[in-house]
Amino acid sequence: MRLFWNNLRQDQLLELFFIMLASTHQRALLLDYDGTLAPFRIQRDQATPYPGVREALEALFEARHTRIVLITGRWIKDLLPLLGLKQPLEIWGSHGWERLMPDGTYEIAKLDEWALQGLTEANAWIEAEGLRDRCEQKPASLALHWRGLELKAVKEMREKVLKNWSLLSWETGLTVHEFDGGIELRVPGRSKGFAVETILSEMGEDTVVAYLGDDQTDEDAFKAVKGKGLGILVREKFRPTRADIWLKPPEELLEFFSNWEQAGKKGK
Ligand SMILES: [Mg+2]
């Protein structure tokens, strides 16, 4: 099944999408976490979901008509304490490098020696520059966060890090990605798009899917759902994107979840 959403208004597109959702028996709701389900916090370990999101997801779980998957750039172990959901769910972490299934099965892809070497080198530089407090270490990347800093300090830090990591990227093959509030040095080969493609390959041809995300790293996932469902940009302010529609959190997001739950019930 291929979908072409061209030339439709957002409300028409959503209406059509929910009709399709009600007409199928295979539904996949794929969700980014930070900035999508949870507002940004300067203290990243305090980024809990928007009010109403947990309840909406619990209701969707209980309806049992949808495969719900979280796809995040975070290390899964750092995300789990923030979720606060009653049911265990499928989570892809570290941009597609690790996966936790609802039954507790956990997989992490093996990194090549050169990648580990590159990350070790980058880590040593972070330490030498005194940036340890701002650096998030993950299985296949290092992310430097500058949310909460003055504009001038952000500019200086960005320039310094870009310079060093660009060189390191050239030497090691690691890749540099900017995101909302920081910059990340990643091992290439996996992405949120890889997670989406794997999930869809495990489901039937008639699966109706939506991917919800806010940031640049979600663009790989929007690309992967193109023609198979709906890419949804969730953000306060619009930005250029491959996504098909734009929702403002939390109200429009909660309304979307509620419509999804109802559409799935009609299809049963
Ligand atoms: Mg995000």
Short mmCIF file of C-alpha atoms and ligand atoms in Angstrom, two decimals:
data_model
loop_
_atom_site.label_atom_id
_atom_site.label_comp_id
_atom_site.label_asym_id
_atom_site.label_seq_id
_atom_site.Cartn_x
_atom_site.Cartn_y
_atom_site.Cartn_z
CA MET A 1 0.00 0.00 0.00
CA ARG A 2 1.39 3.43 -0.94
CA LEU A 3 -0.06 6.66 0.32
CA PHE A 4 0.14 10.05 -1.26
CA TRP A 5 -0.94 12.87 0.95
CA ASN A 6 -0.17 15.68 -1.49
CA ASN A 7 -2.54 18.60 -1.76
CA LEU A 8 -4.64 17.73 1.26
CA ARG A 9 -5.24 20.13 4.12
CA GLN A 10 -4.13 18.93 7.53
CA ASP A 11 -7.70 18.39 8.79
CA GLN A 12 -8.63 16.42 5.64
CA LEU A 13 -5.50 14.35 5.95
CA LEU A 14 -6.18 13.50 9.59
CA GLU A 15 -9.78 12.59 8.79
CA LEU A 16 -8.63 10.23 6.05
CA PHE A 17 -5.94 8.77 8.29
CA PHE A 18 -8.40 7.89 11.06
CA ILE A 19 -10.75 6.25 8.52
CA MET A 20 -7.81 4.09 7.41
CA LEU A 21 -6.89 3.37 11.02
CA ALA A 22 -10.43 2.14 11.67
CA SER A 23 -10.32 -0.06 8.56
CA THR A 24 -7.18 -2.03 9.38
CA HIS A 25 -6.26 -4.59 12.02
CA GLN A 26 -2.60 -3.65 12.22
CA ARG A 27 -1.73 -0.33 13.78
CA ALA A 28 1.64 1.02 14.84
CA LEU A 29 2.05 4.17 16.89
CA LEU A 30 5.72 5.12 16.96
CA LEU A 31 6.77 7.85 19.36
CA ASP A 32 9.83 9.92 20.09
CA TYR A 33 10.12 10.96 23.76
CA ASP A 34 11.94 14.26 24.50
CA GLY A 35 10.13 17.27 23.05
CA THR A 36 7.33 15.01 21.78
CA LEU A 37 5.80 13.27 24.81
CA ALA A 38 7.72 15.31 27.37
CA PRO A 39 8.62 19.00 27.49
CA PHE A 40 12.32 19.89 27.58
CA ARG A 41 13.93 20.43 30.96
CA ILE A 42 17.38 21.84 31.62
CA GLN A 43 17.75 18.90 34.03
CA ARG A 44 17.27 16.05 31.57
CA ASP A 45 16.57 13.55 34.34
CA GLN A 46 13.44 15.54 35.21
CA ALA A 47 11.83 15.42 31.76
CA THR A 48 8.61 13.61 32.64
CA PRO A 49 5.67 13.41 30.19
CA TYR A 50 3.20 16.27 29.66
CA PRO A 51 0.15 16.05 31.93
CA GLY A 52 -2.35 13.64 30.37
CA VAL A 53 0.17 11.76 28.18
CA ARG A 54 0.60 8.82 30.58
CA GLU A 55 -3.17 8.44 30.91
CA ALA A 56 -3.65 8.61 27.13
CA LEU A 57 -1.00 5.95 26.55
CA GLU A 58 -2.43 3.73 29.31
CA ALA A 59 -5.85 3.96 27.64
CA LEU A 60 -4.32 2.97 24.31
CA PHE A 61 -2.56 0.00 25.91
CA GLU A 62 -5.77 -1.16 27.49
CA ALA A 63 -7.59 -0.93 24.15
CA ARG A 64 -5.09 -3.55 22.82
CA HIS A 65 -5.53 -2.63 19.19
CA THR A 66 -2.19 -0.87 18.58
CA ARG A 67 1.51 -1.69 18.75
CA ILE A 68 2.99 1.22 20.66
CA VAL A 69 6.74 1.77 20.43
CA LEU A 70 9.00 4.47 21.85
CA ILE A 71 11.97 5.39 19.67
CA THR A 72 14.45 7.65 21.42
CA GLY A 73 17.99 8.94 21.20
CA ARG A 74 18.35 8.36 24.94
CA TRP A 75 19.98 5.35 26.53
CA ILE A 76 16.98 3.16 27.47
CA LYS A 77 18.11 2.87 31.09
CA ASP A 78 17.95 6.69 31.41
CA LEU A 79 14.44 6.84 29.95
CA LEU A 80 12.78 4.14 32.06
CA PRO A 81 12.63 6.10 35.36
CA LEU A 82 10.91 9.03 33.59
CA LEU A 83 8.13 7.10 31.86
CA GLY A 84 6.09 6.02 34.88
CA LEU A 85 3.80 3.74 32.85
CA LYS A 86 2.05 0.74 34.40
CA GLN A 87 2.69 -1.50 31.38
CA PRO A 88 6.10 -2.36 30.02
CA LEU A 89 6.42 -1.31 26.40
CA GLU A 90 8.72 -1.77 23.44
CA ILE A 91 11.51 0.82 23.45
CA TRP A 92 14.24 1.46 20.91
CA GLY A 93 17.05 3.53 22.45
CA SER A 94 20.32 5.18 21.41
CA HIS A 95 19.00 5.98 17.90
CA GLY A 96 18.25 2.37 17.01
CA TRP A 97 21.28 0.67 18.62
CA GLU A 98 19.35 -0.97 21.48
CA ARG A 99 15.90 -2.48 21.88
CA LEU A 100 13.88 -3.51 24.93
CA MET A 101 10.79 -5.67 24.38
CA PRO A 102 7.73 -5.66 26.67
CA ASP A 103 8.70 -9.16 27.95
CA GLY A 104 12.06 -7.77 29.12
CA THR A 105 14.17 -9.12 26.24
CA TYR A 106 17.01 -6.70 25.60
CA GLU A 107 19.33 -6.44 22.60
CA ILE A 108 22.20 -4.11 21.88
CA ALA A 109 24.04 -4.10 18.57
CA LYS A 110 27.78 -4.69 18.68
CA LEU A 111 30.04 -1.76 17.86
CA ASP A 112 33.13 -2.11 15.72
CA GLU A 113 36.54 -1.53 17.26
CA TRP A 114 37.14 1.68 15.27
CA ALA A 115 33.87 3.15 16.59
CA LEU A 116 34.74 2.37 20.20
CA GLN A 117 38.17 3.85 19.65
CA GLY A 118 36.64 7.06 18.25
CA LEU A 119 34.22 7.41 21.16
CA THR A 120 37.05 6.87 23.65
CA GLU A 121 39.06 9.60 21.95
CA ALA A 122 36.10 12.00 21.99
CA ASN A 123 35.51 11.21 25.64
CA ALA A 124 39.09 12.06 26.53
CA TRP A 125 38.73 15.42 24.79
CA ILE A 126 35.47 16.16 26.65
CA GLU A 127 37.24 15.38 29.92
CA ALA A 128 40.26 17.56 29.05
CA GLU A 129 37.99 20.49 28.12
CA GLY A 130 36.07 20.24 31.39
CA LEU A 131 32.78 19.50 29.61
CA ARG A 132 31.98 16.27 31.47
CA ASP A 133 28.91 17.78 33.23
CA ARG A 134 27.31 18.71 29.91
CA CYS A 135 28.04 15.41 28.21
CA GLU A 136 25.62 12.50 28.00
CA GLN A 137 27.37 9.18 27.38
CA LYS A 138 25.41 6.57 25.46
CA PRO A 139 26.25 3.17 23.99
CA ALA A 140 26.90 4.50 20.47
CA SER A 141 27.30 8.25 20.89
CA LEU A 142 28.25 11.24 22.99
CA ALA A 143 25.77 14.10 23.24
CA LEU A 144 26.75 17.54 24.47
CA HIS A 145 23.87 19.57 25.89
CA TRP A 146 23.81 23.37 26.16
CA ARG A 147 20.20 24.02 27.03
CA GLY A 148 20.00 26.73 29.72
CA LEU A 149 23.27 28.48 28.77
CA GLU A 150 23.52 32.09 27.57
CA LEU A 151 23.46 32.56 23.79
CA LYS A 152 27.11 33.69 23.71
CA ALA A 153 28.26 30.65 25.70
CA VAL A 154 26.26 28.36 23.39
CA LYS A 155 27.90 29.89 20.33
CA GLU A 156 31.39 29.46 21.78
CA MET A 157 30.78 25.90 22.91
CA ARG A 158 29.20 24.94 19.58
CA GLU A 159 32.14 26.32 17.61
CA LYS A 160 34.70 24.61 19.82
CA VAL A 161 32.96 21.24 19.74
CA LEU A 162 32.17 21.39 16.02
CA LYS A 163 35.81 22.08 15.26
CA ASN A 164 37.11 19.17 17.31
CA TRP A 165 34.40 16.68 16.36
CA SER A 166 34.57 17.52 12.65
CA LEU A 167 38.23 16.59 12.67
CA LEU A 168 37.54 13.49 14.75
CA SER A 169 34.72 12.58 12.38
CA TRP A 170 37.11 12.81 9.45
CA GLU A 171 39.69 10.66 11.27
CA THR A 172 37.36 8.03 12.70
CA GLY A 173 34.20 7.82 10.56
CA LEU A 174 31.92 8.86 13.45
CA THR A 175 29.23 11.36 12.39
CA VAL A 176 28.27 14.75 13.85
CA HIS A 177 24.57 15.64 14.27
CA GLU A 178 23.12 18.84 15.65
CA PHE A 179 19.88 18.64 17.62
CA ASP A 180 17.61 20.98 19.54
CA GLY A 181 19.78 22.01 22.50
CA GLY A 182 23.09 20.39 21.62
CA ILE A 183 25.32 18.36 19.37
CA GLU A 184 26.02 14.64 19.13
CA LEU A 185 28.86 12.47 17.88
CA ARG A 186 27.39 9.18 16.69
CA VAL A 187 28.44 5.83 15.35
CA PRO A 188 26.85 5.64 11.88
CA GLY A 189 24.79 2.68 10.68
CA ARG A 190 21.73 2.96 12.92
CA SER A 191 19.12 5.70 13.24
CA LYS A 192 15.49 6.17 14.23
CA GLY A 193 14.71 5.38 10.58
CA PHE A 194 16.36 1.96 11.02
CA ALA A 195 14.10 1.30 14.03
CA VAL A 196 10.97 2.28 12.05
CA GLU A 197 11.95 0.10 9.07
CA THR A 198 12.60 -2.91 11.33
CA ILE A 199 9.28 -2.53 13.12
CA LEU A 200 7.35 -2.19 9.84
CA SER A 201 9.16 -5.21 8.35
CA GLU A 202 7.79 -7.25 11.27
CA MET A 203 4.21 -6.19 10.57
CA GLY A 204 1.74 -6.85 7.76
CA GLU A 205 1.36 -4.98 4.48
CA ASP A 206 -1.89 -3.37 5.65
CA THR A 207 -0.29 -1.78 8.74
CA VAL A 208 -1.30 1.82 9.31
CA VAL A 209 1.50 3.68 11.05
CA ALA A 210 2.24 7.11 12.45
CA TYR A 211 5.57 8.42 13.70
CA LEU A 212 5.56 11.41 16.05
CA GLY A 213 8.72 13.43 16.65
CA ASP A 214 10.09 16.93 17.08
CA ASP A 215 13.79 17.08 16.24
CA GLN A 216 16.28 16.67 13.40
CA THR A 217 16.98 13.04 14.36
CA ASP A 218 13.29 12.31 13.75
CA GLU A 219 13.65 13.24 10.08
CA ASP A 220 15.14 9.77 9.37
CA ALA A 221 11.99 8.27 10.87
CA PHE A 222 9.69 10.61 8.91
CA LYS A 223 11.49 9.47 5.77
CA ALA A 224 10.97 5.81 6.74
CA VAL A 225 7.18 6.21 7.17
CA LYS A 226 6.75 8.15 3.91
CA GLY A 227 4.14 6.40 1.80
CA LYS A 228 3.25 4.01 4.63
CA GLY A 229 1.56 6.31 7.09
CA LEU A 230 1.75 9.69 8.69
CA GLY A 231 4.81 11.62 9.82
CA ILE A 232 3.81 14.06 12.52
CA LEU A 233 5.92 16.97 13.69
CA VAL A 234 5.16 17.68 17.37
CA ARG A 235 6.46 21.11 18.37
CA GLU A 236 5.43 24.45 19.72
CA LYS A 237 6.92 26.20 16.67
CA PHE A 238 6.86 24.87 13.12
CA ARG A 239 10.12 24.14 11.31
CA PRO A 240 10.83 22.79 7.81
CA THR A 241 10.32 19.01 7.88
CA ARG A 242 9.56 15.85 5.93
CA ALA A 243 6.61 15.22 8.26
CA ASP A 244 3.10 15.36 6.78
CA ILE A 245 1.38 17.32 9.53
CA TRP A 246 2.19 19.46 12.55
CA LEU A 247 0.65 19.18 16.03
CA LYS A 248 1.25 21.45 19.00
CA PRO A 249 1.78 19.68 22.31
CA PRO A 250 0.17 18.86 24.58
CA GLU A 251 -3.49 19.62 23.60
CA GLU A 252 -3.36 18.59 19.93
CA LEU A 253 -1.21 15.59 20.82
CA LEU A 254 -3.73 14.38 23.41
CA GLU A 255 -6.58 14.90 20.95
CA PHE A 256 -4.67 12.81 18.39
CA PHE A 257 -4.22 9.96 20.91
CA SER A 258 -7.88 10.08 21.83
CA ASN A 259 -8.96 9.96 18.16
CA TRP A 260 -6.55 7.07 17.61
CA GLU A 261 -8.04 5.11 20.49
CA GLN A 262 -11.57 5.65 19.15
CA ALA A 263 -10.65 4.79 15.55
CA GLY A 264 -9.00 1.55 16.67
CA LYS A 265 -12.08 0.55 18.64
CA LYS A 266 -14.30 1.05 15.57
CA GLY A 267 -12.04 -1.30 13.66
CA LYS A 268 -12.39 -4.15 16.15
MG MG B 1 12.76 14.56 20.53
#
